[in-house]
XYZ file of C-alpha atoms in Angstrom:
761
model
C 29.023 19.976 -23.761
C 26.062 17.564 -22.498
C 24.127 17.942 -25.726
C 27.398 17.315 -27.657
C 27.767 14.082 -25.681
C 24.160 13.095 -26.080
C 24.583 13.647 -29.934
C 27.662 11.552 -29.848
C 25.976 8.795 -28.061
C 23.110 8.731 -30.525
C 25.323 8.746 -33.370
C 27.298 5.592 -31.933
C 23.915 3.825 -31.190
C 22.744 4.757 -34.803
C 25.819 3.430 -36.260
C 25.522 0.265 -34.262
C 21.909 -0.308 -35.027
C 22.360 0.439 -38.764
C 24.856 -2.425 -38.972
C 22.488 -4.705 -37.144
C 19.407 -3.943 -39.286
C 21.296 -3.480 -42.637
C 20.372 -7.203 -43.738
C 16.541 -6.808 -43.919
C 15.402 -3.336 -43.279
C 11.756 -4.504 -43.175
C 10.786 -0.842 -42.266
C 11.304 -0.126 -45.835
C 8.098 -1.914 -46.850
C 6.009 0.399 -44.673
C 3.798 2.661 -46.716
C 1.885 5.281 -44.562
C -0.103 6.275 -47.587
C -2.110 2.851 -47.319
C -5.393 3.717 -46.142
C -4.995 7.533 -46.739
C -7.468 7.372 -49.587
C -11.075 5.833 -49.437
C -12.402 4.831 -46.093
C -9.106 4.113 -44.322
C -8.681 7.531 -42.597
C -5.149 6.693 -41.379
C -2.634 9.191 -40.118
C 0.014 10.416 -42.623
C 3.082 11.649 -41.052
C 5.831 10.480 -38.864
C 5.267 8.572 -35.582
C 7.078 6.343 -33.521
C 5.555 3.127 -32.047
C 2.729 4.236 -29.611
C 4.389 7.688 -29.785
C 2.622 10.622 -28.193
C 3.620 13.163 -31.038
C 2.484 12.887 -34.653
C 3.174 15.848 -36.673
C 1.339 15.760 -39.893
C -0.369 17.969 -42.523
C -3.766 19.291 -41.833
C -5.803 19.719 -44.994
C -8.780 22.066 -43.557
C -10.079 21.113 -40.146
C -12.513 18.265 -40.741
C -10.608 15.137 -41.366
C -9.949 12.840 -38.291
C -6.444 12.402 -39.222
C -5.808 15.805 -40.665
C -5.049 14.320 -43.978
C -6.982 14.583 -47.195
C -5.733 13.076 -50.315
C -7.417 15.761 -52.770
C -4.566 18.020 -54.017
C -7.063 20.601 -54.846
C -7.642 21.356 -51.181
C -5.301 23.708 -49.570
C -2.927 22.796 -46.541
C -3.485 25.055 -43.800
C -0.370 24.035 -41.567
C 1.339 21.005 -39.726
C 0.018 20.174 -36.172
C 1.717 18.085 -33.752
C -0.977 15.722 -32.393
C -3.140 13.276 -34.382
C -4.987 10.088 -34.350
C -5.145 7.579 -36.885
C -7.917 5.499 -38.739
C -10.740 6.899 -36.490
C -14.433 7.737 -37.383
C -16.758 10.140 -35.647
C -15.678 13.293 -34.751
C -12.196 14.632 -34.946
C -9.848 14.978 -32.175
C -6.468 16.810 -31.751
C -4.924 18.613 -34.407
C -3.107 20.924 -31.787
C -0.178 23.558 -32.187
C -0.143 24.205 -35.915
C 3.041 25.366 -37.640
C 3.010 26.811 -41.187
C 6.037 28.201 -43.116
C 5.270 30.909 -45.853
C 6.764 33.807 -47.766
C 6.020 37.470 -48.636
C 2.858 38.455 -46.874
C 3.353 39.222 -43.282
C 0.026 41.277 -42.996
C -2.485 38.094 -42.765
C -2.513 35.574 -39.928
C -4.309 33.052 -42.380
C -1.869 31.201 -44.641
C -2.717 28.339 -47.084
C -1.108 26.685 -50.029
C -1.630 23.606 -52.329
C 0.806 20.908 -51.921
C 2.736 18.890 -54.213
C 5.511 16.169 -54.628
C 4.130 14.495 -51.180
C 6.350 11.751 -49.824
C 6.271 9.675 -46.832
C 7.913 6.679 -45.342
C 8.337 5.608 -41.839
C 9.290 8.418 -39.600
C 9.187 11.047 -42.444
C 7.085 13.056 -44.445
C 7.696 15.852 -47.052
C 5.829 18.005 -49.493
C 6.354 21.258 -51.556
C 4.194 24.181 -50.516
C 3.264 25.249 -54.236
C 2.314 28.855 -53.485
C 5.917 29.803 -52.016
C 8.168 26.969 -53.389
C 8.783 25.993 -49.866
C 10.007 22.117 -49.302
C 8.505 20.998 -45.748
C 9.779 17.868 -44.138
C 8.833 16.298 -40.802
C 10.135 13.907 -38.436
C 9.617 12.968 -34.996
C 10.611 11.609 -31.583
C 8.158 10.419 -28.933
C 7.348 13.551 -27.475
C 8.893 16.175 -29.552
C 8.854 16.815 -33.275
C 11.459 18.073 -35.917
C 10.356 20.466 -38.632
C 12.711 21.483 -41.671
C 11.616 24.089 -44.054
C 13.649 25.066 -47.083
C 12.539 28.194 -48.706
C 12.976 29.387 -52.341
C 15.499 32.208 -51.331
C 16.748 33.733 -48.073
C 14.455 36.936 -47.926
C 11.097 37.772 -46.647
C 10.053 34.333 -45.145
C 8.087 33.506 -42.112
C 6.976 30.644 -39.867
C 3.431 30.628 -37.939
C 3.052 28.581 -34.523
C -0.580 28.796 -34.029
C -1.945 27.735 -30.790
C -5.598 28.404 -31.568
C -5.665 25.833 -34.236
C -7.540 22.451 -33.807
C -9.500 19.968 -35.802
C -13.109 19.554 -35.733
C -14.297 23.005 -35.156
C -18.093 23.609 -35.985
C -20.024 26.817 -36.144
C -22.499 25.468 -33.519
C -21.226 25.972 -30.064
C -21.080 22.621 -28.145
C -21.940 20.670 -31.269
C -21.812 16.945 -30.566
C -18.646 15.355 -31.294
C -17.027 18.820 -32.156
C -13.855 20.119 -30.381
C -14.360 23.623 -28.772
C -11.773 26.092 -28.194
C -11.256 27.059 -24.593
C -8.061 29.120 -24.399
C -4.417 29.564 -25.346
C -1.292 31.797 -24.567
C 1.958 32.517 -26.297
C 5.256 34.022 -25.294
C 8.431 34.671 -27.231
C 11.261 34.021 -24.928
C 14.058 35.017 -27.396
C 14.680 35.227 -31.190
C 15.083 31.510 -31.251
C 12.604 30.251 -28.475
C 8.710 30.318 -28.234
C 6.614 28.491 -25.682
C 2.719 28.524 -25.168
C -0.332 26.184 -24.898
C -3.653 25.544 -26.303
C -6.670 24.272 -24.422
C -9.430 22.468 -26.114
C -12.453 20.370 -25.282
C -15.103 17.918 -26.769
C -14.285 15.914 -29.728
C -15.155 12.317 -30.629
C -15.568 11.238 -26.820
C -17.201 14.724 -25.860
C -14.327 14.926 -23.385
C -13.335 17.378 -20.837
C -10.750 20.025 -21.489
C -7.351 18.952 -22.284
C -4.160 21.262 -22.526
C -1.325 20.741 -25.013
C 1.868 22.750 -23.939
C 4.793 23.295 -26.407
C 8.212 24.892 -26.397
C 9.687 25.491 -29.693
C 13.497 26.265 -30.649
C 14.657 27.595 -34.149
C 18.124 27.177 -35.568
C 18.257 30.696 -36.966
C 16.848 33.659 -34.917
C 13.771 35.839 -35.812
C 14.684 38.862 -37.432
C 11.147 40.149 -36.125
C 8.075 38.742 -34.697
C 4.465 39.464 -34.327
C 2.328 37.602 -31.751
C -1.328 37.516 -32.776
C -4.972 37.239 -31.020
C -7.712 36.121 -33.252
C -6.790 37.794 -36.762
C -4.980 40.763 -35.479
C -1.342 40.922 -35.494
C 0.721 42.523 -32.720
C 4.328 43.399 -33.877
C 7.228 43.102 -31.511
C 4.583 42.146 -28.575
C 6.045 39.223 -26.980
C 3.202 37.527 -25.326
C -0.614 37.241 -25.606
C -2.078 35.939 -22.414
C -4.964 33.561 -22.199
C -8.086 35.621 -22.393
C -10.249 32.883 -24.238
C -9.131 33.957 -27.681
C -6.916 32.163 -30.026
C -3.222 33.068 -29.936
C 0.033 32.515 -31.768
C 3.250 34.007 -33.176
C 4.552 34.922 -36.673
C 8.552 34.568 -36.668
C 9.867 36.595 -39.592
C 13.157 36.152 -41.511
C 14.177 39.216 -43.396
C 17.499 37.825 -44.463
C 18.660 34.511 -42.844
C 21.861 32.825 -43.220
C 20.605 29.422 -44.874
C 17.749 28.830 -46.837
C 16.855 25.954 -44.736
C 15.279 26.896 -41.331
C 14.797 24.103 -38.595
C 12.215 24.045 -35.856
C 12.048 21.630 -33.095
C 9.111 21.495 -30.946
C 8.576 19.819 -27.739
C 4.918 18.928 -26.550
C 3.626 18.089 -23.227
C 0.142 17.590 -21.398
C 1.773 18.881 -18.150
C 3.404 22.164 -18.586
C 5.574 24.400 -20.834
C 8.441 23.421 -18.723
C 7.727 19.724 -19.240
C 7.450 20.476 -23.045
C 11.117 22.103 -22.929
C 12.436 18.993 -20.828
C 10.736 16.779 -23.392
C 12.525 18.603 -26.289
C 15.938 18.773 -24.738
C 15.802 15.093 -23.645
C 14.562 13.718 -27.149
C 16.246 16.018 -29.557
C 19.201 17.722 -28.118
C 20.931 18.198 -31.618
C 19.965 19.717 -34.875
C 20.315 16.536 -36.803
C 17.186 16.035 -38.849
C 18.123 12.706 -40.457
C 19.316 11.345 -37.147
C 15.747 11.720 -35.858
C 14.483 10.110 -38.807
C 16.819 7.272 -38.697
C 16.131 6.590 -35.022
C 12.411 6.358 -35.732
C 13.171 3.782 -38.537
C 15.260 1.939 -36.145
C 12.443 1.718 -33.429
C 9.927 0.348 -35.963
C 12.495 -1.983 -37.387
C 12.859 -3.686 -34.148
C 9.297 -4.231 -33.743
C 8.127 -5.366 -37.202
C 11.300 -7.626 -37.672
C 9.574 -9.757 -34.903
C 7.819 -11.375 -37.770
C 9.612 -12.382 -41.076
C 7.863 -13.217 -44.164
C 9.318 -15.936 -46.616
C 11.712 -14.637 -49.337
C 9.239 -15.694 -51.813
C 6.479 -13.159 -50.808
C 5.775 -10.629 -53.210
C 6.714 -6.850 -52.701
C 2.996 -6.185 -52.572
C 2.416 -8.708 -49.949
C 5.452 -7.509 -47.916
C 4.090 -3.900 -48.171
C 0.565 -4.775 -46.988
C 1.880 -6.920 -44.014
C 4.348 -4.732 -42.698
C 2.323 -1.666 -42.985
C -0.472 -3.667 -41.051
C 1.928 -4.146 -38.373
C 2.631 -0.402 -38.457
C -0.836 0.802 -38.247
C -1.615 -1.478 -35.413
C 1.120 0.173 -33.144
C 0.272 3.738 -33.906
C -2.190 3.796 -30.891
C -2.860 3.683 -28.126
C -0.032 6.394 -27.215
C 2.254 6.076 -24.178
C 1.700 9.216 -22.095
C 3.534 7.904 -19.008
C 4.578 10.853 -17.088
C 2.326 13.100 -19.076
C -0.883 12.914 -17.372
C -2.008 15.864 -15.556
C -4.507 14.111 -13.412
C -2.227 11.509 -11.677
C 1.246 10.652 -11.708
C 1.083 6.782 -11.523
C 2.834 4.973 -14.181
C 2.363 3.573 -16.878
C -0.398 5.629 -18.562
C -1.809 5.332 -22.111
C -4.345 7.418 -23.833
C -6.097 7.326 -27.122
C -8.050 3.980 -26.910
C -10.072 4.921 -29.750
C -11.776 2.558 -29.297
C -11.349 -0.790 -27.430
C -14.634 -2.010 -29.237
C -12.560 -1.895 -32.383
C -9.068 -3.117 -31.288
C -9.914 -6.002 -28.719
C -10.650 -8.345 -31.572
C -7.256 -8.396 -33.365
C -5.132 -5.468 -32.480
C -4.587 -6.440 -28.950
C -3.905 -9.984 -29.691
C -1.182 -8.927 -32.251
C 0.567 -6.515 -29.811
C 0.570 -9.474 -27.581
C 2.298 -11.735 -29.736
C 4.854 -9.154 -31.082
C 5.521 -7.116 -28.076
C 4.025 -8.857 -24.955
C 5.899 -6.344 -22.555
C 4.309 -3.447 -24.233
C 0.758 -5.225 -23.900
C 1.299 -5.662 -20.256
C 2.187 -1.925 -19.900
C -0.949 -1.111 -21.898
C -3.197 -3.199 -19.496
C -1.263 -1.669 -16.364
C -2.114 1.879 -17.993
C -5.892 0.672 -18.409
C -5.700 -0.510 -14.526
C -4.211 3.039 -13.406
C -7.439 4.609 -15.242
C -9.559 2.312 -13.116
C -7.857 3.200 -10.069
C -7.932 6.907 -10.389
C -11.184 7.371 -12.815
C -13.253 4.634 -11.440
C -13.786 2.438 -14.499
C -11.559 0.845 -17.153
C -11.536 2.734 -20.504
C -13.481 1.618 -23.451
C -13.064 4.783 -25.791
C -10.782 7.294 -24.279
C -8.871 10.469 -25.582
C -7.758 13.671 -24.138
C -7.461 12.129 -20.650
C -11.110 11.581 -20.405
C -13.182 8.263 -20.753
C -15.967 8.257 -23.257
C -17.500 6.417 -25.576
C -18.952 2.913 -25.002
C -20.139 1.539 -28.153
C -21.223 -1.762 -27.012
C -19.749 -3.766 -23.931
C -17.017 -3.234 -21.377
C -14.660 -4.820 -23.790
C -11.322 -4.108 -21.808
C -12.686 -7.172 -20.043
C -11.812 -9.193 -23.220
C -8.440 -7.501 -23.352
C -7.790 -8.541 -19.770
C -8.841 -12.025 -20.342
C -7.067 -12.531 -23.529
C -3.804 -11.439 -21.472
C -4.573 -13.865 -18.866
C -5.407 -16.849 -21.100
C -2.162 -16.460 -22.721
C -0.233 -16.211 -19.386
C 0.863 -12.711 -20.155
C 3.108 -11.846 -17.292
C 3.517 -8.389 -15.323
C -0.120 -7.628 -14.694
C -1.960 -7.485 -11.312
C -4.779 -10.037 -12.315
C -6.210 -9.578 -8.908
C -6.715 -5.733 -9.509
C -7.844 -6.549 -12.963
C -10.759 -8.810 -11.653
C -11.918 -6.071 -9.383
C -12.206 -3.801 -12.182
C -14.047 -6.330 -14.351
C -16.406 -7.052 -11.578
C -17.214 -3.258 -10.967
C -17.995 -3.151 -14.799
C -20.208 -6.096 -14.384
C -21.959 -4.967 -11.109
C -22.007 -1.185 -10.670
C -24.131 0.954 -13.065
C -22.199 3.984 -14.531
C -25.073 6.382 -13.700
C -26.428 9.055 -16.174
C -23.733 9.095 -18.750
C -23.524 5.413 -20.093
C -21.767 6.425 -23.167
C -18.768 7.268 -20.983
C -17.815 4.104 -19.255
C -19.209 1.036 -17.680
C -22.124 -0.951 -18.885
C -25.293 1.161 -19.821
C -28.672 -0.819 -19.184
C -26.780 -2.816 -16.635
C -30.077 -2.691 -14.334
C -31.897 -4.535 -17.176
C -29.343 -6.998 -18.001
C -28.624 -8.203 -14.450
C -32.479 -7.968 -13.586
C -33.911 -9.424 -16.881
C -31.039 -11.258 -18.274
C -30.927 -8.883 -21.371
C -31.127 -5.341 -22.186
C -34.332 -4.187 -23.112
C -35.621 -1.748 -25.629
C -35.636 0.905 -22.875
C -32.109 1.329 -23.489
C -30.056 2.132 -26.769
C -27.902 -0.324 -28.404
C -29.799 -3.143 -26.401
C -28.974 -5.859 -28.952
C -25.148 -5.495 -29.263
C -24.902 -4.729 -25.559
C -26.550 -7.859 -24.637
C -24.413 -10.009 -26.724
C -21.169 -8.026 -25.761
C -22.120 -8.184 -21.939
C -22.519 -12.023 -22.441
C -19.043 -12.390 -23.951
C -17.578 -9.910 -21.337
C -19.057 -11.966 -18.379
C -17.183 -15.130 -20.185
C -14.206 -12.989 -20.105
C -14.724 -12.221 -16.326
C -15.488 -15.994 -15.672
C -12.046 -16.999 -17.361
C -10.101 -14.658 -14.956
C -12.279 -15.591 -11.854
C -11.703 -19.327 -12.357
C -7.773 -18.765 -12.953
C -7.753 -16.866 -9.723
C -9.948 -19.605 -7.810
C -12.890 -17.123 -7.286
C -15.389 -19.822 -7.982
C -18.409 -17.929 -6.845
C -17.766 -15.189 -9.381
C -16.942 -17.850 -11.737
C -20.194 -19.572 -11.661
C -22.259 -16.516 -11.700
C -20.749 -15.011 -14.751
C -20.135 -18.137 -16.693
C -23.811 -18.494 -16.150
C -24.585 -15.152 -17.488
C -22.293 -15.571 -20.402
C -25.372 -17.418 -21.836
C -27.731 -14.197 -21.477
C -27.434 -13.843 -25.303
C -29.990 -16.610 -25.698
C -32.530 -14.563 -23.804
C -32.846 -12.274 -27.124
C -32.581 -14.972 -29.636
C -35.929 -15.262 -31.407
C -37.030 -18.337 -33.405
C -37.920 -16.307 -36.433
C -37.075 -16.980 -40.211
C -35.391 -14.596 -42.674
C -33.937 -15.674 -45.951
C -33.708 -19.275 -45.155
C -31.860 -18.712 -41.821
C -33.901 -19.443 -38.381
C -33.092 -17.659 -35.115
C -31.839 -14.130 -34.486
C -31.156 -11.647 -31.932
C -34.158 -9.520 -31.931
C -35.452 -6.516 -29.575
C -37.517 -7.329 -26.487
C -39.146 -4.884 -24.024
C -38.882 -4.709 -20.401
C -41.971 -6.915 -19.911
C -40.417 -9.563 -22.104
C -42.641 -9.146 -25.068
C -40.811 -9.183 -28.532
C -40.802 -5.950 -30.304
C -42.016 -6.176 -34.035
C -42.248 -2.647 -34.965
C -40.222 0.449 -34.384
C -41.066 4.023 -34.600
C -39.423 5.974 -37.526
C -39.767 9.540 -38.969
C -39.456 9.379 -42.715
C -38.101 12.522 -44.755
C -41.329 14.331 -45.182
C -41.849 14.214 -41.171
C -44.667 11.869 -41.085
C -44.056 9.426 -38.223
C -44.780 5.684 -38.884
C -43.706 2.374 -37.740
C -41.379 0.119 -39.622
C -41.152 -3.591 -39.302
C -38.016 -4.822 -37.243
C -36.538 -7.639 -39.382
C -33.039 -9.042 -39.296
C -31.899 -6.505 -41.669
C -33.703 -3.642 -40.261
C -31.401 -0.569 -39.626
C -32.986 1.877 -37.373
C -30.170 4.319 -37.261
C -29.540 7.121 -38.419
C -32.849 7.514 -40.236
C -35.105 6.644 -37.448
C -32.979 7.314 -34.418
C -29.597 8.884 -33.825
C -26.417 6.961 -34.816
C -25.841 5.734 -31.271
C -29.507 5.153 -30.391
C -30.320 1.900 -32.575
C -31.047 -1.660 -31.232
C -27.564 -2.584 -32.887
C -24.445 -0.366 -33.244
C -23.314 -0.018 -36.701
C -24.582 -3.564 -37.855
C -27.594 -5.642 -38.365
C -29.113 -8.524 -36.670
C -27.818 -10.754 -39.575
C -24.135 -9.730 -38.480
C -24.584 -9.740 -34.812
C -26.438 -13.051 -34.515
C -23.078 -14.601 -35.111
C -21.177 -12.777 -32.353
C -21.205 -15.525 -29.689
C -17.346 -16.215 -29.739
C -17.271 -18.332 -26.706
C -20.031 -20.887 -27.814
C -20.361 -21.262 -31.698
C -21.518 -24.681 -31.001
C -24.634 -23.460 -29.306
C -25.333 -20.899 -32.118
C -25.101 -23.685 -34.555
C -27.553 -25.758 -32.645
C -29.932 -22.861 -32.311
C -29.604 -22.135 -35.998
C -30.902 -25.926 -36.906
C -27.773 -27.977 -37.032
C -24.638 -28.108 -38.873
C -26.098 -28.206 -42.487
C -28.461 -25.170 -41.580
C -25.727 -22.983 -40.179
C -23.487 -23.748 -43.242
C -26.333 -22.651 -45.401
C -26.842 -19.557 -43.147
C -23.051 -18.627 -43.351
C -23.284 -18.979 -47.377
C -26.367 -16.805 -47.374
C -24.617 -14.210 -45.196
C -21.771 -13.896 -47.537
C -23.197 -14.467 -50.924
C -26.311 -12.039 -50.258
C -24.023 -9.127 -49.095
C -24.884 -9.096 -45.542
C -21.534 -9.241 -44.599
C -19.781 -5.830 -44.074
C -16.176 -6.099 -44.759
C -15.436 -2.377 -43.367
C -16.519 -3.126 -39.849
C -15.530 -5.081 -36.973
C -18.595 -6.897 -35.642
C -18.174 -9.661 -38.298
C -14.232 -10.039 -37.991
C -14.460 -13.627 -36.612
C -17.488 -14.557 -39.038
C -15.379 -15.826 -41.763
C -13.736 -18.520 -39.572
C -16.929 -19.911 -38.195
C -16.799 -22.714 -40.711
C -14.010 -24.345 -38.522
C -16.947 -25.275 -35.973
C -18.390 -27.240 -38.790
C -15.124 -29.109 -39.453
C -14.898 -27.386 -42.620
C -11.952 -24.995 -42.236
C -11.265 -25.062 -46.088
C -14.348 -23.087 -46.604
C -13.208 -20.373 -43.933
C -9.833 -20.103 -46.032
C -11.908 -19.829 -49.078
C -14.080 -16.816 -47.732
C -10.883 -15.043 -46.027
C -9.041 -15.373 -49.331
C -11.771 -13.835 -51.276
C -12.142 -11.049 -48.787
C -8.328 -10.196 -49.012
C -8.266 -10.310 -52.893
C -11.407 -8.235 -53.066
C -10.959 -5.655 -50.302
C -7.244 -5.301 -49.454
C -4.236 -3.922 -51.589
C -1.194 -1.919 -51.322
C -2.772 0.796 -52.827
C -3.661 4.313 -51.195
C -7.217 3.156 -51.068
C -6.059 -0.436 -49.982
C -8.182 -0.710 -46.588
C -11.880 -1.463 -46.703
C -13.143 0.775 -44.063
C -11.745 3.057 -41.278
C -8.641 1.492 -39.918
C -9.911 2.254 -36.183
C -6.434 2.327 -34.731
C -5.131 -0.563 -36.608
C -8.117 -2.946 -36.363
C -8.547 -3.409 -40.218
C -4.853 -3.805 -40.601
C -4.390 -6.163 -37.658
C -7.139 -8.516 -39.028
C -5.078 -8.634 -42.432
C -1.762 -9.317 -40.832
C -3.011 -12.173 -38.873
C -4.585 -14.024 -41.798
C -1.531 -13.292 -43.973
C 0.526 -15.762 -41.684
C -2.428 -18.291 -41.347
C -3.265 -17.731 -37.691
C -6.245 -15.668 -36.333
C -7.176 -14.984 -32.610
C -10.437 -15.618 -30.901
C -9.796 -12.681 -28.522
C -10.211 -13.705 -24.753
C -9.246 -17.359 -25.525
C -5.931 -18.841 -25.564
C -5.792 -20.201 -29.237
C -5.358 -19.207 -32.757
C -7.555 -20.574 -35.576
C -5.486 -22.124 -38.397
C -6.218 -20.845 -42.032
C -4.494 -20.899 -45.287
C -1.609 -18.370 -45.183
C -1.146 -15.752 -47.998
C 2.596 -16.570 -47.858
C 4.730 -19.694 -47.825
C 6.103 -19.103 -44.571
C 6.382 -16.744 -41.821
C 8.669 -16.818 -38.843
C 7.826 -15.206 -35.370
C 10.764 -14.266 -33.001
C 8.948 -14.747 -29.679
C 10.231 -12.334 -26.777
C 12.591 -14.394 -24.808
C 14.502 -16.095 -27.800
C 12.211 -18.596 -29.098
C 11.120 -18.976 -32.952
C 8.113 -20.249 -34.168
C 7.566 -20.831 -38.043
C 4.322 -21.487 -39.965
C 5.225 -23.158 -43.133
C 2.661 -23.678 -46.050
C 4.256 -26.573 -47.965
C 3.782 -26.211 -51.894
C 1.396 -23.172 -51.373
C 0.182 -21.765 -54.750
C -2.915 -20.214 -56.217
C -4.029 -23.945 -56.988
C -2.590 -25.566 -53.794
C -4.796 -23.337 -51.518
C -6.168 -26.052 -49.299
C -4.629 -27.490 -46.034
C -4.814 -31.327 -46.294
C -2.870 -32.084 -43.227
C -0.582 -30.678 -40.617
C 2.210 -31.377 -38.251
C 3.693 -29.604 -35.188
C 7.416 -30.188 -34.526
C 7.081 -33.025 -36.807
C 4.305 -34.914 -35.172
C 0.770 -35.164 -36.747
C -1.598 -32.211 -35.830
C -5.236 -32.569 -36.323
C -6.578 -29.553 -34.647
C -7.563 -26.524 -36.636
C -6.529 -24.335 -33.895
C -3.304 -24.017 -32.001
C -2.649 -23.084 -28.544
C -0.837 -19.703 -27.579
C 1.386 -21.664 -25.357
C 2.653 -24.031 -28.275
C 3.362 -20.809 -30.314
C 5.583 -18.954 -27.817
C 7.434 -22.387 -26.726
C 8.693 -22.188 -30.316
C 8.691 -24.866 -33.374
C 7.167 -25.409 -36.522
C 3.686 -25.765 -37.797
C 3.828 -27.239 -41.122
C 0.767 -27.129 -43.388
C 0.894 -29.465 -46.350
C -1.100 -27.902 -48.947
C -3.215 -29.359 -52.175
C -5.470 -28.422 -54.720
C -8.541 -30.084 -53.109
C -9.588 -30.125 -49.577
C -9.386 -33.363 -47.373
C -10.642 -34.624 -44.092
C -8.498 -32.511 -42.024
C -10.426 -30.468 -39.638
C -13.369 -32.794 -39.479
C -12.400 -34.242 -36.139
C -12.092 -32.120 -33.029
C -13.757 -29.086 -33.312
C -12.390 -25.755 -31.848
C -13.352 -25.089 -28.262
C -17.031 -23.986 -27.309
C -18.505 -23.372 -23.903
C -21.558 -25.728 -24.135
C -19.408 -28.637 -25.570
C -16.858 -28.073 -22.837
C -19.356 -28.194 -20.023
C -21.196 -31.657 -21.197
């Protein structure tokens, strides 16, 4: 009776919400296939916003997201936990389910797929080998599988607790996942439970355990559990002996061709997995689960409405960008086996990627959620000792550069995000800046901190010394921002001074017409001109270190270069708090403009990576925002589309997508600071529905391919001469009107965007 009442309530809510969203249905513009080909590496399958469970197809075991667009590669099953858009080694791919027909003698079963279809909250494909239609939907912590067989005889469903992504033949291989153990038990002809324990992966993390409880709407006529490759007919359980285990449910003659399977997932216990299933999917209505997911996405993405004149392609690109941004991190509150404090979020994969645009976008669309995420980060600090930088499987690990959770906190503080304990946050930031993480500096904290605090830079005694120095300097600016606001002036003066440390690696050297670059320096204060490198034939030699030098991965390991995933040409622009000082050190405005032009025109700019996210907008600090808009428009036109290969690089938990989304509405954050740079939008107007009831509208009057330049602006009917707008002005509501023309004007030549050195004068 309780489940019947729950189902009736869900149906009532569905009817109400369906009427509410009938006018717009923005979720229909979401295309989860965007980024599934090329470099995007996005997850293809149903997910709720920040949802823990993401059931989807696994094509082999080597893709990070499980998905591979190559239809000649066989599908091996549908696992329940995935990440989206990530690089490095795979993570998760736990608890695989595979329907098949006819052959009950072999554990391994694969099939080619055809007629793939996906939309928000839904995935379907045909398994060619057996003529089976597979459909997936999901709740936050339970998944719904629906399999329609060709006929009613000799069919099976396999649940494989031993499957996972990223397995390698070499034991303990770096970034590979490794099997620890699994267990399975057949409770009844319609219920199965078990767990899988895995360790390693991208973050080289500790072991994590995924528990499951599955229910079928039709009973197994017979079953076989398995251990390794051996099937054990009618044996109800396989205990954990360090071997891979699972079960095959066989249907000799079932009532309906369509068999439904629901599976609850937990990181706590099998009982908690069963509870998640009961609470979240207490019925057998597949379409209801799908529609509830659509409604959750609709409520979020409808916070920003594009003008009706926006093309379908623009809408698809924009709303899919919002969708990708809110797939991760995942909300595992109440699902943390290490402590019970809430909230808890996992799969920061990684903050180095997402702090620049993804976090600010969530703050704008769902500020309560962003506060929740930050509080989850603070709980990680309380119980694990450090804020996360990269985290998955309940373990901190990977620091690619700085302690960039500091910037996420400063961004929230600068934008007056409520509901965060900023005094505790400041303690966490100060620990990052003052306490060395010890031997494993890839895990958390600041590696090379001893050098940084003693020398004022990270020397070549430590890996990633270049970008660490730059990022620590900006992290210190973030810390100083919060300290000043909390009237901790001692910390403010110390760390605002340290935010200038990037200048200690600025070398007055020339390359391709530009002067001054961030370059390597040893612990004795001497510039390093050459780095050792072993070329292919094994002969060791030194190579000259120039602003374009790339010592990784040919000379040193991927994580061991002076810069991480970029060159000095890219990183020497990365001083988000003091672009004015970079301009001065580059030789002044004319020299800096020439430098920027060289950067883009000589293809030193890497659209596929995050270090240069802010760089196209740097013309604003020259009083020439029209040049920023030209660069941004060119990047979007050349590298972003609504096609399946429409993302220029790993989406990195929505980083690439959120960069696009911001630029499409004409606003761009300088993360950690309380303003948005104003650029030419891609659409004529965008309306932001601010939490609390206010509405803010960006209007590009007479925008067209010809009229692409902002010649004047007004805010709420009054002239507006700044080329940036404060966050507080946005959330107050109102209208920013941009007058467009075919040629640029003097708009933007007046007051330049904030810079530390100019504010201190």
